[in-house]
Short mmCIF file of C-alpha atoms in Angstrom, two decimals:
data_model
loop_
_atom_site.label_atom_id
_atom_site.label_comp_id
_atom_site.label_asym_id
_atom_site.label_seq_id
_atom_site.Cartn_x
_atom_site.Cartn_y
_atom_site.Cartn_z
CA UNK A 1 -1.37 -6.64 -14.44
CA UNK A 2 1.94 -4.88 -14.79
CA UNK A 3 2.40 -1.22 -15.61
CA UNK A 4 4.74 0.07 -18.27
CA UNK A 5 4.93 3.62 -19.61
CA UNK A 6 4.13 3.89 -23.30
CA UNK A 7 5.35 6.80 -25.46
CA UNK A 8 3.13 8.19 -28.20
CA UNK A 9 3.89 7.94 -31.91
CA UNK A 10 6.47 10.72 -31.57
CA UNK A 11 8.30 8.99 -28.76
CA UNK A 12 6.98 11.41 -26.11
CA UNK A 13 5.21 10.45 -22.90
CA UNK A 14 1.51 11.15 -23.26
CA UNK A 15 0.17 14.04 -21.21
CA UNK A 16 -3.08 13.84 -19.31
CA UNK A 17 -4.28 14.40 -15.78
CA UNK A 18 -2.23 16.40 -13.29
CA UNK A 19 -2.47 16.48 -9.51
CA UNK A 20 -5.03 19.26 -9.87
CA UNK A 21 -7.32 16.48 -11.15
CA UNK A 22 -6.73 14.21 -8.14
CA UNK A 23 -8.75 13.70 -4.96
CA UNK A 24 -7.02 11.74 -2.19
CA UNK A 25 -9.62 10.14 0.10
CA UNK A 26 -9.50 8.10 3.28
CA UNK A 27 -11.51 6.97 6.24
CA UNK A 28 -10.00 8.10 9.55
CA UNK A 29 -10.53 6.70 13.03
CA UNK A 30 -8.35 7.82 15.96
CA UNK A 31 -5.21 8.35 13.90
CA UNK A 32 -3.84 11.52 15.52
CA UNK A 33 -0.37 9.94 15.68
CA UNK A 34 -0.16 9.59 11.90
CA UNK A 35 -2.65 11.77 10.06
CA UNK A 36 -0.51 14.92 10.08
CA UNK A 37 2.43 13.10 8.52
CA UNK A 38 0.24 11.49 5.86
CA UNK A 39 -1.33 14.79 4.84
CA UNK A 40 2.03 16.56 4.86
CA UNK A 41 3.35 13.88 2.49
CA UNK A 42 0.37 14.29 0.16
CA UNK A 43 0.90 18.04 0.13
CA UNK A 44 4.63 17.70 -0.52
CA UNK A 45 4.38 15.10 -3.29
CA UNK A 46 1.51 16.83 -5.13
CA UNK A 47 2.83 20.36 -4.51
CA UNK A 48 -0.42 21.13 -2.70
CA UNK A 49 -2.51 20.53 -5.82
CA UNK A 50 -4.47 17.40 -4.83
CA UNK A 51 -7.60 17.77 -2.75
CA UNK A 52 -7.95 15.62 0.38
CA UNK A 53 -11.15 14.24 1.88
CA UNK A 54 -11.30 12.47 5.25
CA UNK A 55 -14.46 10.74 6.45
CA UNK A 56 -13.84 10.72 10.17
CA UNK A 57 -15.29 8.91 13.18
CA UNK A 58 -12.53 9.74 15.65
CA UNK A 59 -12.74 10.56 19.33
CA UNK A 60 -9.24 12.06 19.34
CA UNK A 61 -7.70 15.08 17.55
CA UNK A 62 -7.60 13.47 14.10
CA UNK A 63 -10.25 15.76 12.52
CA UNK A 64 -8.69 18.93 13.94
CA UNK A 65 -5.25 17.96 12.62
CA UNK A 66 -6.73 17.15 9.21
CA UNK A 67 -8.56 20.49 8.99
CA UNK A 68 -5.41 22.37 10.01
CA UNK A 69 -3.72 20.87 6.95
CA UNK A 70 -6.49 21.86 4.57
CA UNK A 71 -8.38 18.57 4.29
CA UNK A 72 -12.14 18.48 3.93
CA UNK A 73 -13.41 16.51 6.93
CA UNK A 74 -16.79 14.76 6.85
CA UNK A 75 -17.86 13.53 10.27
CA UNK A 76 -19.97 10.40 10.74
CA UNK A 77 -20.66 7.84 13.43
CA UNK A 78 -18.37 4.76 13.35
CA UNK A 79 -19.86 2.27 10.89
CA UNK A 80 -16.80 0.40 9.65
CA UNK A 81 -13.96 0.79 7.17
CA UNK A 82 -15.96 0.29 4.01
CA UNK A 83 -18.76 2.67 4.92
CA UNK A 84 -16.24 5.45 5.61
CA UNK A 85 -14.21 4.87 2.45
CA UNK A 86 -17.35 4.54 0.31
CA UNK A 87 -18.62 7.90 1.54
CA UNK A 88 -15.21 9.45 0.88
CA UNK A 89 -15.24 8.05 -2.66
CA UNK A 90 -18.70 9.51 -3.25
CA UNK A 91 -17.56 12.90 -1.96
CA UNK A 92 -14.61 13.13 -4.35
CA UNK A 93 -15.23 15.67 -7.10
CA UNK A 94 -12.17 15.24 -9.33
CA UNK A 95 -11.67 12.81 -12.25
CA UNK A 96 -8.95 10.75 -10.54
CA UNK A 97 -9.56 9.37 -7.05
CA UNK A 98 -6.80 7.92 -4.86
CA UNK A 99 -7.60 5.92 -1.74
CA UNK A 100 -5.08 5.53 1.05
CA UNK A 101 -4.99 4.66 4.73
CA UNK A 102 -4.27 7.28 7.36
CA UNK A 103 -1.75 5.28 9.41
CA UNK A 104 1.40 6.28 7.46
CA UNK A 105 1.99 2.77 6.09
CA UNK A 106 1.69 3.79 2.43
CA UNK A 107 4.28 5.82 0.49
CA UNK A 108 2.78 8.97 -0.97
CA UNK A 109 5.91 9.10 -3.12
CA UNK A 110 4.15 6.50 -5.32
CA UNK A 111 1.44 9.00 -6.31
CA UNK A 112 3.26 10.27 -9.45
CA UNK A 113 3.63 6.70 -10.71
CA UNK A 114 -0.04 6.00 -10.05
CA UNK A 115 -1.07 9.10 -11.95
CA UNK A 116 1.26 8.19 -14.80
CA UNK A 117 -0.43 4.80 -15.10
CA UNK A 118 -3.87 6.42 -15.18
CA UNK A 119 -2.61 8.67 -17.97
CA UNK A 120 -1.42 5.60 -19.85
CA UNK A 121 -5.00 4.36 -19.98
CA UNK A 122 -5.40 2.19 -16.88
CA UNK A 123 -8.72 2.47 -15.07
CA UNK A 124 -7.48 1.21 -11.70
CA UNK A 125 -3.93 1.33 -10.35
CA UNK A 126 -3.41 -0.83 -7.28
CA UNK A 127 -0.48 -0.58 -4.88
CA UNK A 128 1.01 -4.06 -4.42
CA UNK A 129 2.63 -4.29 -0.97
CA UNK A 130 3.40 -7.99 -0.99
CA UNK A 131 5.74 -8.36 -3.97
CA UNK A 132 8.43 -6.39 -2.13
CA UNK A 133 7.98 -8.42 1.04
CA UNK A 134 5.92 -6.12 3.28
CA UNK A 135 8.25 -6.97 6.17
CA UNK A 136 6.74 -4.18 8.30
CA UNK A 137 3.38 -5.96 8.20
CA UNK A 138 2.64 -8.37 11.09
CA UNK A 139 3.42 -11.92 9.97
CA UNK A 140 -0.14 -13.18 10.56
CA UNK A 141 -1.56 -10.37 8.43
CA UNK A 142 1.04 -10.90 5.71
CA UNK A 143 0.26 -14.60 5.44
CA UNK A 144 -3.45 -13.88 5.40
CA UNK A 145 -3.10 -11.28 2.66
CA UNK A 146 -1.06 -13.67 0.54
CA UNK A 147 -3.80 -16.24 1.01
CA UNK A 148 -6.50 -13.76 -0.06
CA UNK A 149 -4.47 -12.91 -3.17
CA UNK A 150 -4.05 -16.59 -4.09
CA UNK A 151 -7.77 -17.26 -3.59
CA UNK A 152 -8.72 -14.21 -5.63
CA UNK A 153 -6.35 -15.27 -8.42
CA UNK A 154 -8.05 -18.65 -8.65
CA UNK A 155 -11.52 -17.13 -8.69
CA UNK A 156 -10.90 -14.40 -11.28
CA UNK A 157 -8.59 -16.48 -13.49
CA UNK A 158 -5.82 -13.88 -13.40
CA UNK A 159 -2.81 -13.39 -11.13
CA UNK A 160 -3.61 -10.95 -8.35
CA UNK A 161 -0.76 -10.00 -6.02
CA UNK A 162 -2.51 -7.93 -3.32
CA UNK A 163 -6.28 -7.82 -2.91
CA UNK A 164 -6.43 -5.87 0.34
CA UNK A 165 -4.16 -2.90 -0.25
CA UNK A 166 -5.65 0.42 0.77
CA UNK A 167 -3.70 2.50 -1.76
CA UNK A 168 -5.20 2.67 -5.25
CA UNK A 169 -6.03 5.18 -7.96
CA UNK A 170 -9.28 5.03 -9.94
CA UNK A 171 -10.84 6.85 -12.81
CA UNK A 172 -13.92 8.43 -11.31
CA UNK A 173 -16.24 6.71 -13.79
CA UNK A 174 -15.22 3.31 -12.38
CA UNK A 175 -16.33 4.37 -8.91
CA UNK A 176 -19.58 5.86 -10.23
CA UNK A 177 -20.49 2.96 -12.53
CA UNK A 178 -20.19 0.06 -10.08
CA UNK A 179 -22.46 -0.53 -7.09
CA UNK A 180 -20.27 -1.24 -4.06
CA UNK A 181 -21.71 -3.48 -1.35
CA UNK A 182 -18.93 -4.52 1.05
CA UNK A 183 -17.77 -3.00 4.33
CA UNK A 184 -14.66 -4.59 5.85
CA UNK A 185 -14.06 -6.33 2.52
CA UNK A 186 -14.41 -3.17 0.44
CA UNK A 187 -10.69 -3.07 -0.36
CA UNK A 188 -10.96 -6.47 -2.08
CA UNK A 189 -14.22 -5.53 -3.82
CA UNK A 190 -12.67 -2.33 -5.20
CA UNK A 191 -10.17 -4.48 -7.09
CA UNK A 192 -12.19 -7.57 -7.99
CA UNK A 193 -15.31 -6.01 -9.51
CA UNK A 194 -13.35 -3.82 -11.97
CA UNK A 195 -11.17 -6.80 -12.92
CA UNK A 196 -14.16 -9.03 -13.59
CA UNK A 197 -15.90 -6.30 -15.62
CA UNK A 198 -12.98 -5.90 -17.97
CA UNK A 199 -11.53 -2.62 -16.77
CA UNK A 200 -7.79 -2.13 -17.27
CA UNK A 201 -6.10 -2.75 -13.93
CA UNK A 202 -2.40 -2.36 -13.10
CA UNK A 203 -0.67 -3.50 -9.93
CA UNK A 204 2.33 -1.36 -9.00
CA UNK A 205 4.76 -2.67 -6.33
CA UNK A 206 5.09 -0.26 -3.40
CA UNK A 207 6.89 -0.21 -0.08
CA UNK A 208 4.92 -0.81 3.09
CA UNK A 209 5.94 0.90 6.32
CA UNK A 210 5.30 0.16 9.96
CA UNK A 211 2.10 1.84 11.04
CA UNK A 212 2.06 4.82 13.39
CA UNK A 213 -0.37 4.36 16.27
CA UNK A 214 -2.45 1.34 17.24
CA UNK A 215 -4.59 -0.66 14.84
CA UNK A 216 -8.34 -0.79 15.46
CA UNK A 217 -9.03 -3.81 13.22
CA UNK A 218 -9.22 -7.26 14.79
CA UNK A 219 -7.24 -9.56 12.46
CA UNK A 220 -9.49 -12.59 12.97
CA UNK A 221 -12.91 -11.00 12.47
CA UNK A 222 -11.51 -8.67 9.83
CA UNK A 223 -9.86 -11.55 8.00
CA UNK A 224 -13.07 -13.57 8.02
CA UNK A 225 -15.01 -10.63 6.55
CA UNK A 226 -12.41 -10.13 3.82
CA UNK A 227 -12.38 -13.83 2.95
CA UNK A 228 -16.17 -13.72 2.63
CA UNK A 229 -15.93 -10.79 0.23
CA UNK A 230 -13.21 -12.45 -1.85
CA UNK A 231 -15.49 -15.46 -2.28
CA UNK A 232 -18.77 -13.58 -2.72
CA UNK A 233 -17.82 -10.83 -5.15
CA UNK A 234 -16.54 -13.08 -7.99
CA UNK A 235 -19.59 -15.33 -7.60
CA UNK A 236 -21.95 -12.36 -7.82
CA UNK A 237 -20.15 -11.04 -10.88
CA UNK A 238 -20.26 -14.42 -12.66
CA UNK A 239 -23.96 -14.94 -11.91
CA UNK A 240 -24.89 -11.43 -13.09
CA UNK A 241 -23.54 -11.97 -16.59
#
């Protein structure tokens, strides 16, 4: 699932979507230490053209900071990662949707490359943190994520490098066509269902930075939920054919 730019018959890079066609969406939960930096980076990289949607369940200043930077904030009670991201995906109104986390671990500088891959015909562009080492990630999490990727590769019959990354770009029709069912394991589902349905998926290596603020996800219970999704989703897709 590599990505390579392809010129047209005249040797020119094909034109397509711009950042005016992009919605950047995320679920936010008590991320006041990082959200401002993330949104500033989105604004800088996209020259203020991408829209931003935050589905927020915070008790701190996260929603106020997001609104100050022009994001659309949708408030809801805490119901988990997947519920928040799913609602943000549904709220996006542009043809290209980018998911990211709000903890400043993902490089918004990768957005132009993601958009380029969409314009080359890929349906899903997935940020691969692990190929470059992801040294900023806690060792337990890194080993777990490598294990999820290996398991997913065996189940889908294709090499998958990072099933749990939170940074991806999607054509809107992919999001609208598939019924999404997972919560904590949504990040894995958002990659595996498109793969198993024959959509064009590219994994693009990205840097992974140390998070700002404290994590709210328990690695053991979260890991168990993700493993369940990695096992369940391919089985459901195979049985539905």
